[in-house]
Each structure stands twice: as C-alpha cells, then as structure tokens.
Coordinates of C-alpha atoms and ligand atoms in Angstrom, one line a residue:
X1 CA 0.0 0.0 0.0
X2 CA 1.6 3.0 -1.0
X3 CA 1.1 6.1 1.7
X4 CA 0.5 9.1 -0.6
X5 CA 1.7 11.3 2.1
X6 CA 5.0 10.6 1.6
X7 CA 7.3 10.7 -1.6
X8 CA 10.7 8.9 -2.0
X9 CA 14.3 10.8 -2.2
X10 CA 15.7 13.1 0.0
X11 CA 14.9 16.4 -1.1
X12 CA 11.4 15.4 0.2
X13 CA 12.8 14.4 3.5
X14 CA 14.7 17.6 3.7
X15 CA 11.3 19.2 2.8
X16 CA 9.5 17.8 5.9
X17 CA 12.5 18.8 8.0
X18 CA 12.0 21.8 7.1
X19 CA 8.3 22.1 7.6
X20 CA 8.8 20.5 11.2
X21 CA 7.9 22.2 14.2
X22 CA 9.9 20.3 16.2
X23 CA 12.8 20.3 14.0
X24 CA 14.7 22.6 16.8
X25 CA 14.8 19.8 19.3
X26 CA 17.7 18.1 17.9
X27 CA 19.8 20.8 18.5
X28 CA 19.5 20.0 22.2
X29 CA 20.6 16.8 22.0
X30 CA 24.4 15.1 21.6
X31 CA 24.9 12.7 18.6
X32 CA 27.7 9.8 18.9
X33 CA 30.0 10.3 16.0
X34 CA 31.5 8.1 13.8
X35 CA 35.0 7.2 13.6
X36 CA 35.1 9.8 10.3
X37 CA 33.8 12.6 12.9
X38 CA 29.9 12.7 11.3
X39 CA 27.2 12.5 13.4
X40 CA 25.7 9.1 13.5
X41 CA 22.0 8.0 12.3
X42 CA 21.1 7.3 15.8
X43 CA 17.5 5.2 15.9
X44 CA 18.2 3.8 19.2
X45 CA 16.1 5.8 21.9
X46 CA 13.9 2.7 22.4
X47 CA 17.4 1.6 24.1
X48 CA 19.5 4.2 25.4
X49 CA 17.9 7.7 24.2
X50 CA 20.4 10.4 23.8
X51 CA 21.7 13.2 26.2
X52 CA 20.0 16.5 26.3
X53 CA 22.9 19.2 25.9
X54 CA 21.9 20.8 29.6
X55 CA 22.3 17.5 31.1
X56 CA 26.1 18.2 32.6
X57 CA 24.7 21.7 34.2
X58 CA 22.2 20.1 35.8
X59 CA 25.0 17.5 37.5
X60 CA 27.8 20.2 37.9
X61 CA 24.6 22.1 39.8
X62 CA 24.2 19.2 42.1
X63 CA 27.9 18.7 42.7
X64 CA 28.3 22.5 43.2
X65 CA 26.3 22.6 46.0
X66 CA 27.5 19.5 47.5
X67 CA 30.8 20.8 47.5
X68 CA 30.1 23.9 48.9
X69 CA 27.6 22.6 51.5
X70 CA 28.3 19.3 52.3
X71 CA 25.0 17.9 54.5
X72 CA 23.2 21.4 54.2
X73 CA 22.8 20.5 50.8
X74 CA 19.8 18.6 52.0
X75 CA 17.8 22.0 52.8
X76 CA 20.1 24.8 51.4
X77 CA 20.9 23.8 48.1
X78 CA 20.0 25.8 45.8
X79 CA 17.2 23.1 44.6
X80 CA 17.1 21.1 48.2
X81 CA 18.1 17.6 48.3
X82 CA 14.9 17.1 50.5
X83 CA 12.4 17.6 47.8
X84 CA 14.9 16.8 44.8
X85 CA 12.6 14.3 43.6
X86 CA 9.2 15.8 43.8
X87 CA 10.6 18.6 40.7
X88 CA 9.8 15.5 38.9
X89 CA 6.5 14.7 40.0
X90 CA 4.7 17.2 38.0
X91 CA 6.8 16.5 34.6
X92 CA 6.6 13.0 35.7
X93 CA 2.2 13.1 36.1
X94 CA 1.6 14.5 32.9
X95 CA 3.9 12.1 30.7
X96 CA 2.0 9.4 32.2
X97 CA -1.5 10.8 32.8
X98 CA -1.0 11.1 36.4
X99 CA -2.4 13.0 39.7
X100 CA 0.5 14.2 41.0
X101 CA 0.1 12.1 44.0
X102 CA 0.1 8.8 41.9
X103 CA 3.5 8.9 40.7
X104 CA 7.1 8.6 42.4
X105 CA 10.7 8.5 40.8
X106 CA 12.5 6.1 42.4
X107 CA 14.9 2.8 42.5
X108 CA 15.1 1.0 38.7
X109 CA 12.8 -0.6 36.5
X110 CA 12.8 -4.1 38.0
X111 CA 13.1 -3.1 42.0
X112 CA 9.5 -1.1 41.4
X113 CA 8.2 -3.9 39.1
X114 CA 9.2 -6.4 42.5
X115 CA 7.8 -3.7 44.9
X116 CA 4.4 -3.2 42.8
X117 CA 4.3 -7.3 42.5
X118 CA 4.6 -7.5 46.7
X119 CA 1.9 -5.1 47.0
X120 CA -0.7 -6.0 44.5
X121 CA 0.2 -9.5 43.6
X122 CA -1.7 -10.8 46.9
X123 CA -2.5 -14.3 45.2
X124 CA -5.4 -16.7 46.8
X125 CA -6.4 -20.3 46.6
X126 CA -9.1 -19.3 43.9
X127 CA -7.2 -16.4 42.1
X128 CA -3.7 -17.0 42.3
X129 CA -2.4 -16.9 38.3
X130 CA -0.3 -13.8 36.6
X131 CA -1.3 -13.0 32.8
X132 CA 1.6 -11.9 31.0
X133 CA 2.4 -11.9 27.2
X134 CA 5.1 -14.5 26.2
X135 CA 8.0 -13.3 25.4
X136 CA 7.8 -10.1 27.7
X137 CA 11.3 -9.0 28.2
X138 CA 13.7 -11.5 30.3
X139 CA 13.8 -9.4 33.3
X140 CA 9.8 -9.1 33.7
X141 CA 9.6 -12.7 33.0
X142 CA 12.6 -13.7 35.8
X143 CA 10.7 -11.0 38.5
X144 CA 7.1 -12.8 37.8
X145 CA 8.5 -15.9 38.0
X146 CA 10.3 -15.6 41.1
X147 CA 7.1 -13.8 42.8
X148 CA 4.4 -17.2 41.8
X149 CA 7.8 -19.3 43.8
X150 CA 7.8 -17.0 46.5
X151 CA 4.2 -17.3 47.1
X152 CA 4.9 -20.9 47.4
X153 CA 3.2 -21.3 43.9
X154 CA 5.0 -23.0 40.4
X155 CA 4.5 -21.1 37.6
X156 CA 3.5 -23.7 36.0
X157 CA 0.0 -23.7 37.1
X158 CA 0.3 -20.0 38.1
X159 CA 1.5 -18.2 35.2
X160 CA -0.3 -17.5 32.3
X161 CA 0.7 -16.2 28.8
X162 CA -0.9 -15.1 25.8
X163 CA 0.3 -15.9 22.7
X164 CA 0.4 -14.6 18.9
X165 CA -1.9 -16.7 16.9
X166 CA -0.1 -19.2 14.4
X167 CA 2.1 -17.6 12.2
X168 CA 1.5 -14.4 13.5
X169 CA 4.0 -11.9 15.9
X170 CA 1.6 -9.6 17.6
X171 CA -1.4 -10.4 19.5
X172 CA -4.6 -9.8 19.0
X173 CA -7.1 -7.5 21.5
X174 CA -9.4 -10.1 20.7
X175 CA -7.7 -12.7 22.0
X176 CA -6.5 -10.8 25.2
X177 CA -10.0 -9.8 25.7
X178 CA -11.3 -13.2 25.3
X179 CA -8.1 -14.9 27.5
X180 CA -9.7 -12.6 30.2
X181 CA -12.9 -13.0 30.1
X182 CA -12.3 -17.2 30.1
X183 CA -9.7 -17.2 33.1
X184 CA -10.5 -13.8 34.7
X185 CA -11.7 -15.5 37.9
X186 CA -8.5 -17.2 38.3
X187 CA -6.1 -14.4 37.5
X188 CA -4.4 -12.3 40.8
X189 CA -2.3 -9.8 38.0
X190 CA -2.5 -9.2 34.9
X191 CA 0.7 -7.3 34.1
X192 CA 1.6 -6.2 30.2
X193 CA 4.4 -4.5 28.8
X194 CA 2.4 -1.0 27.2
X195 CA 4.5 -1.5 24.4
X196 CA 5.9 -4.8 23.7
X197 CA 9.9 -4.7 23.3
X198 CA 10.9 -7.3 21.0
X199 CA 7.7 -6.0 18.2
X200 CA 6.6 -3.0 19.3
X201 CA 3.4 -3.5 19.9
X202 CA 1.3 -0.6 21.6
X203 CA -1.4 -2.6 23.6
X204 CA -5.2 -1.2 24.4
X205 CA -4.3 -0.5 27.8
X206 CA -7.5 1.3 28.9
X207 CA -9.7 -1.6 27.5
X208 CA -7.5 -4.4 28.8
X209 CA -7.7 -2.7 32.3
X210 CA -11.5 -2.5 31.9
X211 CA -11.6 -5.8 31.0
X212 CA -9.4 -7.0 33.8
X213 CA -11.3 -5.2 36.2
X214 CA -14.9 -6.4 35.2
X215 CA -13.4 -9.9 36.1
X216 CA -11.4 -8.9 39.6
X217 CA -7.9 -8.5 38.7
X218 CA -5.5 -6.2 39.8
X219 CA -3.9 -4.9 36.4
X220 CA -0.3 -3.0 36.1
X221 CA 1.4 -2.2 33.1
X222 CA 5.7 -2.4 32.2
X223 CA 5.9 0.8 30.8
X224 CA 9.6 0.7 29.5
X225 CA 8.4 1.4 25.7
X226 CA 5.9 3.3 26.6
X227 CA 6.6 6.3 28.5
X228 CA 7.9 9.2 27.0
X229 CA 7.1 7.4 23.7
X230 CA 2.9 7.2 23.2
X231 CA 0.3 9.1 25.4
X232 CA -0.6 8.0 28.0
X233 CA -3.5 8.2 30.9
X234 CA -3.0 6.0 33.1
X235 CA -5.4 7.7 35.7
X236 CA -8.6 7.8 33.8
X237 CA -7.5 3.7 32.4
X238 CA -7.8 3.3 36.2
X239 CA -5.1 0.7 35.7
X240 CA -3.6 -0.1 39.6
X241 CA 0.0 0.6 38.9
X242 CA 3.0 1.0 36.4
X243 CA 6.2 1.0 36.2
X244 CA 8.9 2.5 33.4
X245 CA 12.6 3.2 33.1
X246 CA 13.5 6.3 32.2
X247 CA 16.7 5.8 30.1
X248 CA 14.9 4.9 27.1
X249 CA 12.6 7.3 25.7
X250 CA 13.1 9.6 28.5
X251 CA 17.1 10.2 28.3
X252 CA 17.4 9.8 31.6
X253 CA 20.7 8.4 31.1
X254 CA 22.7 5.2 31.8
X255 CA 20.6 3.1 34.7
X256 CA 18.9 6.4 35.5
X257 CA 16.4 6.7 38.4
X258 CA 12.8 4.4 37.7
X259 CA 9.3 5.8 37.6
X260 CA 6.1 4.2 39.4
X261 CA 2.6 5.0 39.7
X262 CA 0.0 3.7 41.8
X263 CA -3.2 4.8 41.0
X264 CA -4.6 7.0 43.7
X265 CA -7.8 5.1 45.0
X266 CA -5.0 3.0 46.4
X267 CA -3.0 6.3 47.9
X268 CA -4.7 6.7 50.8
X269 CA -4.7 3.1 52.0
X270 CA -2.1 2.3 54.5
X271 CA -3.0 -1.0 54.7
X272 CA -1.8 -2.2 51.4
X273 CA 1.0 -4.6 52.3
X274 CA 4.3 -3.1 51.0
X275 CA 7.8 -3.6 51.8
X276 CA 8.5 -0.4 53.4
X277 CA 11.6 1.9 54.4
X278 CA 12.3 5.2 55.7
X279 CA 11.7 7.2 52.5
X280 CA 8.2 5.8 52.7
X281 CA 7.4 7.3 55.9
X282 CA 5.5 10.5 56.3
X283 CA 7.7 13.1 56.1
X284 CA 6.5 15.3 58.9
X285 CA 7.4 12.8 61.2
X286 CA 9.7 11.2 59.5
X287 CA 13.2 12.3 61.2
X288 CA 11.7 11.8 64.5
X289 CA 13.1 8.3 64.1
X290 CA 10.3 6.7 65.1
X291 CA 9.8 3.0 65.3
X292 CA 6.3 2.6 63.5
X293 CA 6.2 2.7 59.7
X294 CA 3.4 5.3 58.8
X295 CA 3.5 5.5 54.4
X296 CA 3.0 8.7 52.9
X297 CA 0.1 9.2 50.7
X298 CA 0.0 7.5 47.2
X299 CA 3.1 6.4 45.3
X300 CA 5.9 8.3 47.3
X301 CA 4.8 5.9 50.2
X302 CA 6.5 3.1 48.5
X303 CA 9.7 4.9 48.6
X304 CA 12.7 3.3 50.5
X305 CA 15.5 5.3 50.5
X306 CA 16.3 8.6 50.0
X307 CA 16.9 9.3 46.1
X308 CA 20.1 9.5 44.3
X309 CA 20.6 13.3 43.3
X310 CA 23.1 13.1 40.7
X311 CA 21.1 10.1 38.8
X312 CA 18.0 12.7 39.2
X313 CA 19.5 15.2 37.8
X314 CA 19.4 14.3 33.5
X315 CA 16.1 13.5 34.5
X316 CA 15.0 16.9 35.2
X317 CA 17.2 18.3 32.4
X318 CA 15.1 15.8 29.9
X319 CA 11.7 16.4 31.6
X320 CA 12.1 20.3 30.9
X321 CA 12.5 19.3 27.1
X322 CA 9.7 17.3 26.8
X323 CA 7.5 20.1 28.5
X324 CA 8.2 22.7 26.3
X325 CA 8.0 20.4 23.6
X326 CA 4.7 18.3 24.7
X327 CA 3.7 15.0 24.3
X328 CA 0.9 15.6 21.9
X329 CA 3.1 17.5 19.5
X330 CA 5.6 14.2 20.1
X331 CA 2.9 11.8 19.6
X332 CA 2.3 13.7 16.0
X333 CA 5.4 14.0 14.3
X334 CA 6.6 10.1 15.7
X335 CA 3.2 9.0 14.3
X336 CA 4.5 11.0 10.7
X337 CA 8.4 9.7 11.1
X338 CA 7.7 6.1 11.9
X339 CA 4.8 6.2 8.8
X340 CA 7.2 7.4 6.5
X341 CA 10.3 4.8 7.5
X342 CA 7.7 2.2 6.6
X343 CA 7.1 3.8 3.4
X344 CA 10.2 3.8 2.3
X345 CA 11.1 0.3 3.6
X346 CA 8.0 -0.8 1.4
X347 CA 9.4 0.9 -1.3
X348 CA 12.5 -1.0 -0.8
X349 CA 10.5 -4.3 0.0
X350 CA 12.3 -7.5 -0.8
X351 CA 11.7 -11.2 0.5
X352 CA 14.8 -10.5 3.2
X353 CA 12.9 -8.8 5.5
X354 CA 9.9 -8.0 6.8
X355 CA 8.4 -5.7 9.0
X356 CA 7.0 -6.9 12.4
X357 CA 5.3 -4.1 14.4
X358 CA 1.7 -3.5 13.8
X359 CA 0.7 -1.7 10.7
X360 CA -2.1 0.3 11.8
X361 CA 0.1 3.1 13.6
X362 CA -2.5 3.1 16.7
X363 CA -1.2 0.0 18.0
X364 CA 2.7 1.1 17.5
X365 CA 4.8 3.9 19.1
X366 CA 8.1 4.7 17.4
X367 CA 9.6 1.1 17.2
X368 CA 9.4 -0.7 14.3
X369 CA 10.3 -4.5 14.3
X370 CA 12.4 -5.7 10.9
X371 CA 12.7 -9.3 11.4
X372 CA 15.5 -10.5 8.6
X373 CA 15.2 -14.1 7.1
X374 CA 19.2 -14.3 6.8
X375 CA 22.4 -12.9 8.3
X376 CA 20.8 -10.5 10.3
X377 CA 23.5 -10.3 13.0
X378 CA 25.6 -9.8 10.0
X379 CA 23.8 -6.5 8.5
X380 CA 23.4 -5.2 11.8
X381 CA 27.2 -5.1 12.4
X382 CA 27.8 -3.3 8.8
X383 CA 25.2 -1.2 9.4
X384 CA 26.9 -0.3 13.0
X385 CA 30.0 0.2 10.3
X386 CA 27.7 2.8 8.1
X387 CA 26.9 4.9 11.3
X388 CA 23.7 3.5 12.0
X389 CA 22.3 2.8 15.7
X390 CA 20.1 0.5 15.6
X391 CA 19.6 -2.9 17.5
X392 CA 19.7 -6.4 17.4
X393 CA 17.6 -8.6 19.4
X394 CA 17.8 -12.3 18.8
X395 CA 16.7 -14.2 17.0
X396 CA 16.1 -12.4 14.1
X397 CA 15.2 -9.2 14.8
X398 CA 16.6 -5.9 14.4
X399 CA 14.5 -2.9 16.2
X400 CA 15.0 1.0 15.4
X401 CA 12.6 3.5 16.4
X402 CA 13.1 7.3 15.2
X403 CA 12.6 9.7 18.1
X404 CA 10.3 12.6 17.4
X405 CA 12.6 14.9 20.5
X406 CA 15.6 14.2 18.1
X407 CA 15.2 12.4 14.6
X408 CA 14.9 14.2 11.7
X409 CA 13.5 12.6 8.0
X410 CA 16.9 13.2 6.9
X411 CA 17.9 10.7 9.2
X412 CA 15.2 8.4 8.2
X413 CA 15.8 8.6 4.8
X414 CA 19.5 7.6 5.1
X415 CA 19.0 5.0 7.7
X416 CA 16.9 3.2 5.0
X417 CA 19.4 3.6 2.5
X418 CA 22.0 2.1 4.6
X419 CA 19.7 -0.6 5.0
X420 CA 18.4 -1.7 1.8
X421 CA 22.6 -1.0 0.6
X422 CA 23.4 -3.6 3.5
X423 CA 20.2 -5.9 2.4
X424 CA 22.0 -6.0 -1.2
X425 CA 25.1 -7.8 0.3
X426 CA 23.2 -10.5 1.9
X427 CA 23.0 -13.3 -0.6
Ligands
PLP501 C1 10.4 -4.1 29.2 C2 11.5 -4.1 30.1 N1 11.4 -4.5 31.3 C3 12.5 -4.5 32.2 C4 13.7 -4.0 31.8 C5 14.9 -4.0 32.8 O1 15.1 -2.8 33.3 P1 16.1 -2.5 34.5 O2 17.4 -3.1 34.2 O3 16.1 -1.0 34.5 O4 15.5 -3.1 35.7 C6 13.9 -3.5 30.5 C7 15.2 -3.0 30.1 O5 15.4 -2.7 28.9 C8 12.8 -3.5 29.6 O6 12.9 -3.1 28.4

C-alpha cells in the first residue's frame, strides 16, 4: 500500500524537516560520531535515548552545592536535596497521565516492578495466576517468575501467557480480551508490557484494564516502551500501577532513576501490604526516628530510600525538554516519522525482510520491528559500520525507532538507504 503522504528521495525528507515544528529539538541533543567525525544516524532511543545538551549543568549544579555545603545541601541547596525528587513529580504526572500524588521516581525498572508485584500481587487459593504476554522482556519474565515461587506457587500452574496466533507476531485484542474474560476469575495480576519490546506492539491498555477489572484482577502495566514514547493516561484507564525506566525514551541516562505509579484510590490506604523503608514514611514525622512505619500518601509511600541526586538530575534536564515540547506535539510528528520509515522500507520491500510491528500506527509507538530471514546479525554489524544505531535482538530481529525529540526525516531517509545498501550484500 503506498502512503500518498509521503514521496521517496531526500529532497522530500529535507522538505519535511523543514516544515517541522519540532525540528529545533535536535539541537538539544548530543549525537555519537563516527570514527570519520559525522554525526551518526542514531535510531536507538527505544534503548538508550540520547543526552540532552543541559544535562552536565544540571549535575555540575548538584555537585556544586555538595561541594560547597556538604550535608546542608539537604535543605540549602540551591534546589534542596529534601524535595529533589518531587521537581519531577509534576513532569513526571503528565507524561504518564497522572495526579501528581500517583507517581514517584525512584529505584530502577525491575526493584519497582518487584515492589508493585509485593503489594498487589496478593494471590489466593481461587485467584492466584499472573497473565503476561510471552516473550515479555527476560527481566519481567525472571521477576514474575520468582514472585508465583515466592508465594509458594509453580509457575506452571500459576502463570499465564498469551500468545500470537499461528504464524503471526503480535497479539490480537481479541484474544487478550477473550483470555480474560475465560480465566479472569482465576487471575491475581494481569501485568503487560504497554508496548511490547521485541515487536513494538502498543497494547489497548485502557480496554485491557476495563476488561481485567470487570473480572477482579488487579492490572499494572511495564511501561519501558511506553513512557515518553505514546500518550498515556493511566489515571482515567484506572489501571492499579506502572512502572517504566527512564533511560529509554526519557534520556534519563545510563541506569537512571525508575518511575512508578500507583493509582490514587489505592493512595490513601495504609494498609496495602508493601515492603517499606524510611523514604516511605511521612515526612512530617519522618526524622523523629520513630519506630512505626506510617507510608506517605499514594506512590511516594512506596519509597525506601532517599533518592540518588546526581542520577536525578538528567532526568530533570530531559523532563524540561519534553515540557516545552509536549507530548501531543511528540505523539504527532513520531506518528508521521515512523509512517514514512515504513514507506520507504515498502518501497524497498524484498523477500529478506519484513516488517513486524503493527501496521495500523495506533497499535505502535516509534519502534518498528524488521525481522530478517538471513544474516541479520551480520547486516546489523555493517550497518553499525555505516553509522547506524540501531539494535539487534535475537533471533532475528533488528529494532529502530526514530525519536520525534531528536530524529529528523533526513535521518530516516538515510538510515533506509543504509539498510536496503546492507540488504543488497546479503546473498
Ligand atoms: C520491558 C523491560 N522490562 C524490564 C527491563 C529491565 O530494566 P532495569 O534493568 O532498569 O530493571 C527492560 C530494560 O530494557 C525492559 O525493556
């Protein structure tokens, strides 16, 4: 199908550049090079996304003031060590369709996913299974695993996955819905990537928590792909809690600080079980060293220690970006960049490789999936050798995603003629 938006060559890419609002962004960002000293085509973000120029004065901010003040850094900082954290609650709410009082940046991806899981997977003799999708990334598989043993449970009996029909890669709402709606009675969590990492898949997250709901579960969502990369609202889905990483799509940095939501008609109830430490404790009583835990209201009670400043720090420099440039604005130009990479890899179509991810560009962020028949390893590395970032997830799959904050078309355009050059050496 040919998208009559689009048109091939790269004066037409340089046209939309030009014609892009958001075109400015890139500026802001720092490219790798390559060893010939040009910028590389960097499609990576859905990995490691790329650091905002005012990240180092952010950190050399923080260090400042630790040097100068040592432990009154904590209140007399310039931006207080105390409340470091909550300058990201705002930014933080709206990327993720938050109250303010459902969302906390803290720990990493897969501490919060555990913390969230010892919470609100509370399974019983009657409703005791997890629904995941297989093939959910290693790490969420590992952490569900290990929370059916420690229940005294085998995953065997107690986990649950859906799967792509027959010959397909991406499931089907149809099939989630009706997986539900068959074993909802049985199911304790129903826990999803938002977007799926190895094809990209954007799931129907407000329908699959309705759905969830209407049968009992308790339904949370892996938000790695997700936030910073589609719109999202998780308070009107209603959906009980989230979790995300915020290197990815959010340029956080390396390993950078975690984000978690718990929905807020679970913010005022101290008696959801929770593994608790002294971060978590209301804060107006919380240096009174008391023994008794006492949570603070909504996510931030899940907190257990105090936050690392310096890994907080990019964070706030990348949250600033994305406010001034906005999510909807985003949402547009990825749903225009992503669109046009697939129209040019359809114009380059050939029997090597196909395309994974979900057509209909509702049901896809920025990733697209290219699964290669042959030698995919092998193109990957002389792509890597042509400047392009892409990356390679085995078996056969190689995953780019242009991001709207600091791709151009330019870059799209090349990146596919890179690939189709690299496609031509595989025999
Ligand atoms: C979907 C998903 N879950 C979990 C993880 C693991 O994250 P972390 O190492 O930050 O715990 C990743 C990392 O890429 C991921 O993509």
């Amino acid at each position: 199908m040919n998208d009559t938006r689009f048109q091939n060559g790269e004066r037409f890419a340089a046209e939309m550049d030009r014609r892009d609002p958001l075109a400015h962004f890139r500026q802001r960002f720092h490219f790798p090079k390559t060893k010939n000293g040009e910028e590389c085509i960097y499609l990576c973000g859905h990995s490691l996304g790329l650091q905002p120029k005012s990240v180092s004065s952010f950190i050399e901010h923080a260090l400042h003031d630790w040097e100068q003040l040592g432990v009154e850094g904590h209140f007399h900082a310039a931006n207080p060590w105390m409340p470091y954290h909550r300058q990201l609650t705002h930014p933080t709410a709206a990327l993720v369709g938050a109250e303010p009082v459902e969302v906390v940046v803290m720990n990493s991806l897969t501490v919060n996913l555990h913390l969230m899981m010892a919470s609100f997977y509370r399974p019983t003799t009657r409703r005791h299974k997890i629904l995941v999708e297989r093939g959910a990334f290693p790490s969420d598989q590992y952490a569900v695993e290990s929370q059916i043993r420690f229940h005294g449970l085998d995953p065997a009996s107690s986990l649950l996955e859906l799967t792509p029909r027959e010959g397909e890669s991406c499931l089907r709402h149809e099939d989630i819905d009706s997986l539900i709606d068959r074993e909802g009675e049985s199911i304790a969590l129903i826990l999803l990537g938002g977007v799926n990492y190895a094809t990209g898949q954007l799931f129907d997250m407000a329908e699959i928590t309705k759905a969830g709901h209407r049968k009992g579960c308790v339904v949370g969502f892996d938000l790695a792909h997700a936030a910073g990369n589609v719109p999202l609202r998780l308070h009107d889905w209603g959906s009980d809690f989230a979790v995300w990483c915020s290197y990815k799509y959010l340029n956080g940095g390396p390993g950078c600080v975690a984000g978690c939501f718990v929905h807020e008609r679970h913010a005022h109830a101290p008696a959801v079980p929770r593994f608790a430490g002294w971060w978590g404790h209301d804060e107006a009583t919380r240096f009174q060293m008391g023994p008794q835990f006492h949570p603070m209201p909504g996510a931030e009670g899940w907190q257990l220690s105090n936050p690392p400043i310096l890994a907080l720090a990019p964070l706030r420099a990348s949250t600033e970006i994305f406010g001034e440039a906005g999510m909807e604005r985003l949402r547009a130009k990825s749903l225009l960049l992503t669109a046009y990479m697939e129209f040019l890899l359809e114009q380059n179509a050939s029997d090597k490789f196909s395309v994974i991810t979900p057509r209909d560009e509702l049901k896809r962020g920025a990733q697209l999936s290219i699964r290669l028949s042959r030698h995919g390893r092998g193109l990957c590395d002389r792509l890597a050798l042509a400047g392009v970032v892409g990356d390679w997830r085995e078996p056969d799959t190689f995953r780019v995603a242009a991001v709207p904050l600091y791709n151009s078309f330019q870059d799209v355009y090349r990146f596919v003629q890179r690939f189709s050059a690299a496609l031509e050496q595989i025999k």
